[in-house]
Every structure is written in C-alpha cells, then in structure tokens.
PDB file of C-alpha atoms and ligand atoms in Angstrom:
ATOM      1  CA  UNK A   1      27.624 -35.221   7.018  1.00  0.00           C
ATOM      2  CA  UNK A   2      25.736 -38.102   5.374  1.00  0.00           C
ATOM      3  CA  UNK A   3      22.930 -37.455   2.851  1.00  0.00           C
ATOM      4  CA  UNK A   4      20.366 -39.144   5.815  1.00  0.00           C
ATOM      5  CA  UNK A   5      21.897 -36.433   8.269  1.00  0.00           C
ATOM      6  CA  UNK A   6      21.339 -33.784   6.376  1.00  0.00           C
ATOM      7  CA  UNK A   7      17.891 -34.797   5.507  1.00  0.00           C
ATOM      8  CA  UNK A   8      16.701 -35.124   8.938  1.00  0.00           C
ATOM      9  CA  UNK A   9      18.671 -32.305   9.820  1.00  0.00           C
ATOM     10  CA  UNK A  10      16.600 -30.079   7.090  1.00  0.00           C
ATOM     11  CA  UNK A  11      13.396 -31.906   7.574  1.00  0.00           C
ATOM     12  CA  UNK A  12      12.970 -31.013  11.591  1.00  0.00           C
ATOM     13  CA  UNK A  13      13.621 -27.740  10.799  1.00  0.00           C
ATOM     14  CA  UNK A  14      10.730 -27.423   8.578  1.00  0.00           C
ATOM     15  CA  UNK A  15       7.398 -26.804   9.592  1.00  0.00           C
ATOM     16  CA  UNK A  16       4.834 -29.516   9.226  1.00  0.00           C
ATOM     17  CA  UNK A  17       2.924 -27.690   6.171  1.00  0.00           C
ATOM     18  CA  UNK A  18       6.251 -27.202   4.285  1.00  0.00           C
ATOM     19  CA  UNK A  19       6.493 -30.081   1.561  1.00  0.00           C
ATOM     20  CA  UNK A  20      10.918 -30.728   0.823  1.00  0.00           C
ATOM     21  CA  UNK A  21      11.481 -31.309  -2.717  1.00  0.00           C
ATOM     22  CA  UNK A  22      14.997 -33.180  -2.740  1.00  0.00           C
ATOM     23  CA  UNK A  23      16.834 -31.732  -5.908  1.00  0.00           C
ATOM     24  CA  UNK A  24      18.930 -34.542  -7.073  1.00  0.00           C
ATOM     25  CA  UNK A  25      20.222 -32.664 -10.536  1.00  0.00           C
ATOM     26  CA  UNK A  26      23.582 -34.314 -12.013  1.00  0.00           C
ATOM     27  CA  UNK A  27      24.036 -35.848  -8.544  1.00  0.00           C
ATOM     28  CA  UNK A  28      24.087 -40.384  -8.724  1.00  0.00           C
ATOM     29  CA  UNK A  29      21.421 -42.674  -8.358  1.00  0.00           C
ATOM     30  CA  UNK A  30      23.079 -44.098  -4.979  1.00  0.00           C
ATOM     31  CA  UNK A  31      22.609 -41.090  -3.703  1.00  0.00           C
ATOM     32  CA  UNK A  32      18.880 -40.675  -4.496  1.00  0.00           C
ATOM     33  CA  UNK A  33      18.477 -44.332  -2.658  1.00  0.00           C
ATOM     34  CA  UNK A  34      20.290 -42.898   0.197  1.00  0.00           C
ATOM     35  CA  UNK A  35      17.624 -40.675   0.549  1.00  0.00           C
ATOM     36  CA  UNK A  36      15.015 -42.745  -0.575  1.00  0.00           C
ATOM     37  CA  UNK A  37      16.229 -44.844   2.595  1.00  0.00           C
ATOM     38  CA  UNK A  38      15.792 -42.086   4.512  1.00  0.00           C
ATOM     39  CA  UNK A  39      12.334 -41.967   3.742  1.00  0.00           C
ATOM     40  CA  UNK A  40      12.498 -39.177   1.170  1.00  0.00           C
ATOM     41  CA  UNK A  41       9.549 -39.524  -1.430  1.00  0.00           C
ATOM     42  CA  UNK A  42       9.528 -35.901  -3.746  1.00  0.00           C
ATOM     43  CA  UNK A  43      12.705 -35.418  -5.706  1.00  0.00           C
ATOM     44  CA  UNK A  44      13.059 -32.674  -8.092  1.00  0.00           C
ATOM     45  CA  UNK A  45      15.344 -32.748 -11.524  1.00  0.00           C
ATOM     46  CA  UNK A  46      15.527 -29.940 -14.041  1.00  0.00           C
ATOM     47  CA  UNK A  47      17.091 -31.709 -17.377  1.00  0.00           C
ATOM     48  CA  UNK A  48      14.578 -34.136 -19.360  1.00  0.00           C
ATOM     49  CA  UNK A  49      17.034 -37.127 -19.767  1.00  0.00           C
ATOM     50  CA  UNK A  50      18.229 -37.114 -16.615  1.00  0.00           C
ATOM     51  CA  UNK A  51      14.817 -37.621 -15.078  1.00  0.00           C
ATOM     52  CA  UNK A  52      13.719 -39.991 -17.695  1.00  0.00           C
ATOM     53  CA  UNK A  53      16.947 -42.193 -16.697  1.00  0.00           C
ATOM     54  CA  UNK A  54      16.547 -41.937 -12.635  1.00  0.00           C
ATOM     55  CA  UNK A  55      12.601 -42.424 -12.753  1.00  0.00           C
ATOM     56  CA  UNK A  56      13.292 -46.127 -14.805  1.00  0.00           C
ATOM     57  CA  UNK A  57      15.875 -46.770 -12.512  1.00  0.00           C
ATOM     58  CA  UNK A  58      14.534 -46.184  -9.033  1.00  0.00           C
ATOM     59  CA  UNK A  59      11.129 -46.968  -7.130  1.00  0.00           C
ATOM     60  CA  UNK A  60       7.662 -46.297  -8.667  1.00  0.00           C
ATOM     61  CA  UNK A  61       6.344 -44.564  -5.069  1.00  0.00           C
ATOM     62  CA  UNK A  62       8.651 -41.523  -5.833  1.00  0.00           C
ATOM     63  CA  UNK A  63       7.190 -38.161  -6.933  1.00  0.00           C
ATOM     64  CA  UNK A  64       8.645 -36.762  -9.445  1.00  0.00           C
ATOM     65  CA  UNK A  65       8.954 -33.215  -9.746  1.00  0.00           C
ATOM     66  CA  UNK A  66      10.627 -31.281 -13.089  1.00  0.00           C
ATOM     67  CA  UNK A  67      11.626 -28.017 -11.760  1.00  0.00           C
ATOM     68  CA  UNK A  68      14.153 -26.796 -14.733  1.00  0.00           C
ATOM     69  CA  UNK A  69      13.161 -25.028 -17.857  1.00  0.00           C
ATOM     70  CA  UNK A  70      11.260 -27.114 -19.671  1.00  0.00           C
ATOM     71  CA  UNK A  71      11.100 -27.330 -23.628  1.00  0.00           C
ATOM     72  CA  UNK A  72       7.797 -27.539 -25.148  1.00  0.00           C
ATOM     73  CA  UNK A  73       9.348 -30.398 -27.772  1.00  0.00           C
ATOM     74  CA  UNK A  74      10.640 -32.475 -24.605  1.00  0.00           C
ATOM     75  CA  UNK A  75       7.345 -32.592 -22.457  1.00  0.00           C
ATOM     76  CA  UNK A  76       6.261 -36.174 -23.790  1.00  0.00           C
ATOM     77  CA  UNK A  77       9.178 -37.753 -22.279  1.00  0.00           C
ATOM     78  CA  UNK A  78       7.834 -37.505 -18.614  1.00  0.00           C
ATOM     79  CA  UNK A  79       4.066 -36.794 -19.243  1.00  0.00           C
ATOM     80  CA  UNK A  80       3.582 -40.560 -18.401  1.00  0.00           C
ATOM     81  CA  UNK A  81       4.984 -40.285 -15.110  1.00  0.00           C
ATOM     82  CA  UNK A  82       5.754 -36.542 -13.553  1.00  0.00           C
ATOM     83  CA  UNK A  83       4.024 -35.386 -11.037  1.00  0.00           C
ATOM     84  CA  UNK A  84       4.316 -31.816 -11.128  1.00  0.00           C
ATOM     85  CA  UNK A  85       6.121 -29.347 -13.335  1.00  0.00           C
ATOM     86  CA  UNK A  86       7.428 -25.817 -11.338  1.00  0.00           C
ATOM     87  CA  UNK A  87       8.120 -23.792 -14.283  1.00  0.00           C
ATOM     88  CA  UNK A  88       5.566 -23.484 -16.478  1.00  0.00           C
ATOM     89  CA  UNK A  89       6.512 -19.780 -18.162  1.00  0.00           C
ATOM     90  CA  UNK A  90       4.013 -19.622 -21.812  1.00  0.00           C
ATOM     91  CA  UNK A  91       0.831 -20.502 -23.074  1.00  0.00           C
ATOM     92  CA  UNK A  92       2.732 -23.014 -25.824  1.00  0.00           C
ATOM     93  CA  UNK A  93       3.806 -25.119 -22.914  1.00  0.00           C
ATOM     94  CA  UNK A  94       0.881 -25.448 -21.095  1.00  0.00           C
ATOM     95  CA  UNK A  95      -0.738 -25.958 -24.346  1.00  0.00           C
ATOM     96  CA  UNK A  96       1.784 -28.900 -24.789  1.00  0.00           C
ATOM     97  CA  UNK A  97       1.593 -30.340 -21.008  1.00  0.00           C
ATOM     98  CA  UNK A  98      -2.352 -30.314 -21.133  1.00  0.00           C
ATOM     99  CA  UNK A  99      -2.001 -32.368 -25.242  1.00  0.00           C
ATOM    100  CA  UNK A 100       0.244 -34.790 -23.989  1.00  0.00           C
ATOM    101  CA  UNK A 101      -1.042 -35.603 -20.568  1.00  0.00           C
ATOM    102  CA  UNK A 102      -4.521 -36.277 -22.812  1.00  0.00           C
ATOM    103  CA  UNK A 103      -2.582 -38.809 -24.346  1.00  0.00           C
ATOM    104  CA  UNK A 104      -2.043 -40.558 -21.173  1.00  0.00           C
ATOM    105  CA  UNK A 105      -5.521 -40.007 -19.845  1.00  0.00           C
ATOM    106  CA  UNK A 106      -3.468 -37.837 -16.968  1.00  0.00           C
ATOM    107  CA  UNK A 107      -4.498 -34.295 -15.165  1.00  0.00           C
ATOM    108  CA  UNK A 108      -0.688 -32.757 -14.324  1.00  0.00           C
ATOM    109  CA  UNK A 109      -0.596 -30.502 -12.053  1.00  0.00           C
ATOM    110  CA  UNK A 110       1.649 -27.103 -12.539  1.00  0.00           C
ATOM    111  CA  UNK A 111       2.725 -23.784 -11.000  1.00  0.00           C
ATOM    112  CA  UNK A 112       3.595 -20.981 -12.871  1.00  0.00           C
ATOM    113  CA  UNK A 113       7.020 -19.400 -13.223  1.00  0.00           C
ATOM    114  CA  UNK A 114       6.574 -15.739 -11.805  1.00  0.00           C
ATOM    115  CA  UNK A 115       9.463 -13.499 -12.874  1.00  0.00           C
ATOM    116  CA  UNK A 116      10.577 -12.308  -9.302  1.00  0.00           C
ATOM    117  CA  UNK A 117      14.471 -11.330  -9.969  1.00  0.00           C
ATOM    118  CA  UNK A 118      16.009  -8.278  -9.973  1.00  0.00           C
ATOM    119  CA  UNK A 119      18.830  -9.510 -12.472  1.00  0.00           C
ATOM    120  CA  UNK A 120      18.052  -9.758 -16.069  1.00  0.00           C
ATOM    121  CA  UNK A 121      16.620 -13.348 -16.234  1.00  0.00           C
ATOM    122  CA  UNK A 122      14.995 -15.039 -19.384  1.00  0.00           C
ATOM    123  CA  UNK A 123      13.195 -16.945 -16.728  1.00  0.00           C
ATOM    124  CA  UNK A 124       9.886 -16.446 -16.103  1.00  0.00           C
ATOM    125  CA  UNK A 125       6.349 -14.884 -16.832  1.00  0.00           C
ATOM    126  CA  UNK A 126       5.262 -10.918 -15.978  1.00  0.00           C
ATOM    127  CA  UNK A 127       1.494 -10.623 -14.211  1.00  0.00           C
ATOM    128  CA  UNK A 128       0.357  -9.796 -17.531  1.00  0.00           C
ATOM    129  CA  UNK A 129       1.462 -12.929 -19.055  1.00  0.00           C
ATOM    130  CA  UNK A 130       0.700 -14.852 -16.039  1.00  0.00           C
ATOM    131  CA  UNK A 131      -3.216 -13.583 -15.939  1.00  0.00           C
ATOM    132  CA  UNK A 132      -3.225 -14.791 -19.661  1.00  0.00           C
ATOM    133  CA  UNK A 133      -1.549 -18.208 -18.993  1.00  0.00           C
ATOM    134  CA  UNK A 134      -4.627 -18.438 -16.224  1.00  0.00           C
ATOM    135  CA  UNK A 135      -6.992 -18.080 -18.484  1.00  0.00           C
ATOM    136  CA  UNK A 136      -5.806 -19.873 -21.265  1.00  0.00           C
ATOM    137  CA  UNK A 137      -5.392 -22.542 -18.591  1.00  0.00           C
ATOM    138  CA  UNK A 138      -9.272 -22.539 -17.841  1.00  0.00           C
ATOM    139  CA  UNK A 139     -10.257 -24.501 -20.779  1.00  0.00           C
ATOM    140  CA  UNK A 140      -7.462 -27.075 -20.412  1.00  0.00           C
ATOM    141  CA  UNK A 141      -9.195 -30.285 -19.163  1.00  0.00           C
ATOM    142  CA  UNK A 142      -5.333 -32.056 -18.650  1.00  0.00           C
ATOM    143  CA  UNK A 143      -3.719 -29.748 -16.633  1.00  0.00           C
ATOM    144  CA  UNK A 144      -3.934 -27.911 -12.837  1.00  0.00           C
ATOM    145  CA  UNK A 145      -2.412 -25.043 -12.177  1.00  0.00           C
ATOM    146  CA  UNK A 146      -1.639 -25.653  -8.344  1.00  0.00           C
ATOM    147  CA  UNK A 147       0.543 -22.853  -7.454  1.00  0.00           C
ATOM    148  CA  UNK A 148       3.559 -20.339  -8.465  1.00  0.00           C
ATOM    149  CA  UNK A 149       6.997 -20.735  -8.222  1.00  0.00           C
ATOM    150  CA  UNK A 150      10.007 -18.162  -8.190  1.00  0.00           C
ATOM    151  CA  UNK A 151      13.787 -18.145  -8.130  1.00  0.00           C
ATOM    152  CA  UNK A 152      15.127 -15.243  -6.543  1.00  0.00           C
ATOM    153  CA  UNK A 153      17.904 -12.826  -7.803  1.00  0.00           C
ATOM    154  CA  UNK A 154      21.701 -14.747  -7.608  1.00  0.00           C
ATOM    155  CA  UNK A 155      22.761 -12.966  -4.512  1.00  0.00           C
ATOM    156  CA  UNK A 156      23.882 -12.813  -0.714  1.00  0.00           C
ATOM    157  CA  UNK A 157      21.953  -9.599  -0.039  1.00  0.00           C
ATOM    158  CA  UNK A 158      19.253 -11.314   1.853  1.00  0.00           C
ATOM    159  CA  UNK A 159      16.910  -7.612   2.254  1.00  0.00           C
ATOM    160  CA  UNK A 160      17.125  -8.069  -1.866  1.00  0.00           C
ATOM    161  CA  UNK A 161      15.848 -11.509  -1.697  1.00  0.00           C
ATOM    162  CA  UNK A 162      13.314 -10.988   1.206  1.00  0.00           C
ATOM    163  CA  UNK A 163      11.741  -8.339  -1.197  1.00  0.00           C
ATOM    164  CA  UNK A 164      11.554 -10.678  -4.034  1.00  0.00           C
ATOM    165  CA  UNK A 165       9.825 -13.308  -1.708  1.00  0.00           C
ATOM    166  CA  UNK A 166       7.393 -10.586  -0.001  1.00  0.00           C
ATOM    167  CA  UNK A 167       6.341  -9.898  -3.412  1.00  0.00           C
ATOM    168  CA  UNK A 168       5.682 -13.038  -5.138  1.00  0.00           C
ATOM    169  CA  UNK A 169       3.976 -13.992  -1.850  1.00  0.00           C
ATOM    170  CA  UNK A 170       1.743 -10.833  -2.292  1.00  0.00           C
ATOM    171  CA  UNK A 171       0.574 -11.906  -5.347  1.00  0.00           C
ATOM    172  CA  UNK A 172       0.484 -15.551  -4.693  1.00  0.00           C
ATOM    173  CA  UNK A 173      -2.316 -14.614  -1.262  1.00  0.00           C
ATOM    174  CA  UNK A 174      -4.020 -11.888  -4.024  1.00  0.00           C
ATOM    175  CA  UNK A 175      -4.453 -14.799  -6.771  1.00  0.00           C
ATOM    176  CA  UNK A 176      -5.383 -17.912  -4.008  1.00  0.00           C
ATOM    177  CA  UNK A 177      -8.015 -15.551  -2.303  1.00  0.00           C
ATOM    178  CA  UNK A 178      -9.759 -15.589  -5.497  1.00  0.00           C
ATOM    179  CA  UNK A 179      -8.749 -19.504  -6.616  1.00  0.00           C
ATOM    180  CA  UNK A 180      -8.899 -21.943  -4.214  1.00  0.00           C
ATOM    181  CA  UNK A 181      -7.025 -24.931  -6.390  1.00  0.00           C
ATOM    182  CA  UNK A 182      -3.436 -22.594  -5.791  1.00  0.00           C
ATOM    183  CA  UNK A 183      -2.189 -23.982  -2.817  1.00  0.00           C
ATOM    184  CA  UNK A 184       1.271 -24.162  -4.067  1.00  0.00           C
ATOM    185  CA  UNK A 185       4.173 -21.557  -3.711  1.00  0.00           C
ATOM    186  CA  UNK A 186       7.686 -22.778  -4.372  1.00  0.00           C
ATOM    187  CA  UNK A 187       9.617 -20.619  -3.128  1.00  0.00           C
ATOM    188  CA  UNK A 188      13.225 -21.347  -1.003  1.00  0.00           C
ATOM    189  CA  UNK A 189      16.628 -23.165  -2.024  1.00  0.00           C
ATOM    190  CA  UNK A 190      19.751 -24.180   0.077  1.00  0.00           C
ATOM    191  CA  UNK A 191      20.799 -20.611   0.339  1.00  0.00           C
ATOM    192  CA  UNK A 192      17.397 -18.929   1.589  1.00  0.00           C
ATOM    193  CA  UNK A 193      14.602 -21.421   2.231  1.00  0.00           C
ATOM    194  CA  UNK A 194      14.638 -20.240   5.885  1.00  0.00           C
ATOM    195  CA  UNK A 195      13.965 -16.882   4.379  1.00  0.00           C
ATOM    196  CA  UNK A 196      11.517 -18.132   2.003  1.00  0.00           C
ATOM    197  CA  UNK A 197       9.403 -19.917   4.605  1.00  0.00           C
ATOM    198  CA  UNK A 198       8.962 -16.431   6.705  1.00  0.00           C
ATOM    199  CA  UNK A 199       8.187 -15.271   3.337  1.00  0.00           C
ATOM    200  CA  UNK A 200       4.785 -17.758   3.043  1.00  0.00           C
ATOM    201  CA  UNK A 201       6.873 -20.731   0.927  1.00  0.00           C
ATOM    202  CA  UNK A 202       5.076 -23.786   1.214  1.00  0.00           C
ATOM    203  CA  UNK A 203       7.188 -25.926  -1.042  1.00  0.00           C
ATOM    204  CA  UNK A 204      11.434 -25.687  -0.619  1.00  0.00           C
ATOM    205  CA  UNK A 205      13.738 -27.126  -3.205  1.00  0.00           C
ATOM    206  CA  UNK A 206      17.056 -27.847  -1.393  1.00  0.00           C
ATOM    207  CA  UNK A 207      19.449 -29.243  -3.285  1.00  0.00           C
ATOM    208  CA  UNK A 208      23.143 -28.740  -2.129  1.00  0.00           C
ATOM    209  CA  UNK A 209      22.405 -28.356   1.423  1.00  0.00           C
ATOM    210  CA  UNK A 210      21.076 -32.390   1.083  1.00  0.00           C
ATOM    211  CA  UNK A 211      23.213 -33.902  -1.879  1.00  0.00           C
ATOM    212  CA  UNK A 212      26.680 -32.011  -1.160  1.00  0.00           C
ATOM    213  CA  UNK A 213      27.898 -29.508  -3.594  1.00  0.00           C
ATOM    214  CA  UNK A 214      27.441 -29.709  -7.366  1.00  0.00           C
TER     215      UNK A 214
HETATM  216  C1  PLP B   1      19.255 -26.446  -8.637  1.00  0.00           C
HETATM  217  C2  PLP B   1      17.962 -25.847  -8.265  1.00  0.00           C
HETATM  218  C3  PLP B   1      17.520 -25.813  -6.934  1.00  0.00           C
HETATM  219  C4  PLP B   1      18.351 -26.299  -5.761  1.00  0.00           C
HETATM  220  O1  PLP B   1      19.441 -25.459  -5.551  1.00  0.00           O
HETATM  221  P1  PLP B   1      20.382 -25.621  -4.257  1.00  0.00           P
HETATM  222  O2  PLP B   1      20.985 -24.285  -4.106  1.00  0.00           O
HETATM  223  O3  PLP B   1      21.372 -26.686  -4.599  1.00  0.00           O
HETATM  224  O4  PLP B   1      19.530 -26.011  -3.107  1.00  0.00           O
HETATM  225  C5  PLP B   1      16.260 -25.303  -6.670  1.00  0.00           C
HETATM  226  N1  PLP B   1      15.470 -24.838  -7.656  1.00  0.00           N
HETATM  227  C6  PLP B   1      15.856 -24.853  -8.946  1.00  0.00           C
HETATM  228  C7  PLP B   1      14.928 -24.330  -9.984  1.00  0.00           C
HETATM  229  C8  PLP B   1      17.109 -25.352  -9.285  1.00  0.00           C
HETATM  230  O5  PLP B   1      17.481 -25.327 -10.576  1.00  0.00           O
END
C-alpha cells in the first residue's frame, strides 16, 4: 500500500480528538511530500540533524514535532522552528529549551517523558522527578508543559502494555484535574496505538504502519 493509503487508512480509524503525528525518522524527503500531499501537517523526527535537514527542505506549514531523546547541547538547532518536544526527561533540559526559545522570543510547548516500562530503560522521569520538573517548570516564562508522553515496554504481551498505558493515563487524569494547560498524552505507536487510544491517548506516533518498515 501507498504512503496516502495508509494514511487515510490510519486517519479514519482515529477518533476526531486523536491528533496523528507522522514519524518520518531515517525515512526520504519524497516520502514526507507524499504525505504532505495527502494532507498530513504534524511529522515527528527523533535525531537533531535529521530534522534540521527535512524542516529546510520541505514546507513552512508543517509542525514539527522532536520526539527522540533530546541532548541538552543540541536544543538550539530547532528552537527556531519546533513545535513541540515529547521527551522532555530533566530539569537541565527544560532549563535549556526555556534559554534558547528566549532567544527566539518563542514559548515551546513540551510533555514530559514518564518512565512507564517494565524493561530497564534509561528513558524517562519517575513521579518524583516529574513533580520536580513541574515545578521547576513554573518559573520558566519560554516553555509549556502541555502534556506527558510514554513508550511502553518492547513487547507483544498486549495485558503488559495495557497496564503501562492504564497507568500513565492514571496519572496523566490525576495531574490535568489539577492543571488545566496538560491536555496532551502521547501515548500509542504502530504496534499498539489502538490500545493506547482505549487507554485515554490523545496524541499517536505511527511510524512504520505509514512510512513502511525501517
Ligand atoms: C520510532 C518511534 C515511533 C514510531 O514507531 P513505529 O513503531 O514505527 O510506529 C514512535 N515514538 C517514538 C518515540 C519513536 O522513536
């Protein structure tokens, strides 16, 4: 199936509150304009360069979401243009996101990387650390924490994944009832996004299911 297939395909099985990030990682610029055709405006990359490269070569309407691990030392390559960074996982780099969007007289909006996995991941903040980031965040004028974000554990047991989503959902309704800018939870990937969205995900990154193996 085509890239436009599959994005129609995808998108009418969404419901209308769910926002598709299209994650275009290592994949051609062709194929982003195939979906950009297709009327496909959010596109998510996780390495620095790459998005850097694809947002000078393609149309200015795109959003631009970083979704990867980002480096504190690489954030002032995209805080001209990115729309909103998923992983936000310390204090340091949302200290560093808030200093350099000042620079471009920007507010960037960001969710917070909850820790959600079973498997030993680096990936990732605790509650603890995530109550601290909040605060800390309170007194950044360049920044807006809009939401959370979680990977789930690498697996095909879906009752171990459900869990993972039930609980960063959990805490996602406990944190919003208090906080009305969190509207955000990224949640859902090729593999489980149908899971995810039972699970309270408002934002899907679908990457392979779109753009073809990687
Ligand atoms: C690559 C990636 C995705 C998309 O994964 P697919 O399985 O190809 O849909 C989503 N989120 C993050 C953080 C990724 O790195």
């Amino acid at each position: 199936m085509s890239i436009k297939e599959n994005l129609h395909r995808i998108k009418s099985s969404l419901p209308d509150d769910v926002t598709l990030v299209a994650v275009s990682k290592t994949k051609p610029v062709t194929d982003l304009i195939e979906a950009y055709e297709a009327g496909q405006r959010i596109f998510g990359e996780n390495y620095v360069q790459e998005l850097v490269d694809k947002y000078e070569q393609l149309p200015k309407d795109i959003q631009w979401h970083f979704i990867g691990h980002l480096q504190s030392n690489k954030v002032k390559y995209i805080a001209s243009f990115v729309h909103l960074i998923h992983g936000v996982d310390s204090i340091k780099l949302l200290q560093e996101i808030n200093k350099q969007a000042a620079k471009h007289n920007r507010i960037i909006e960001c969710l917070l990387q909850l820790n959600i996995a079973e498997e030993d991941t680096k990936f990732g903040m605790d509650i603890e650390t995530l109550n601290a980031v909040l605060e800390a965040s309170e007194s950044m004028k360049n920044v807006s924490i809009i939401g959370l974000m979680g990977m789930s554990t690498f697996t095909n047991d879906s009752q171990q994944i459900k869990k993972e989503f039930e609980y960063i959902h959990h805490i996602f309704d406990r944190y919003a009832s208090i906080n009305p800018k969190l509207k955000v939870l990224s949640i859902g990937m090729s593999g489980d996004y149908k899971l995810a969205i039972t699970c309270g995900s408002t934002m899907v990154r679908i990457g392979s299911s779109i753009f073809g193996s990687r």
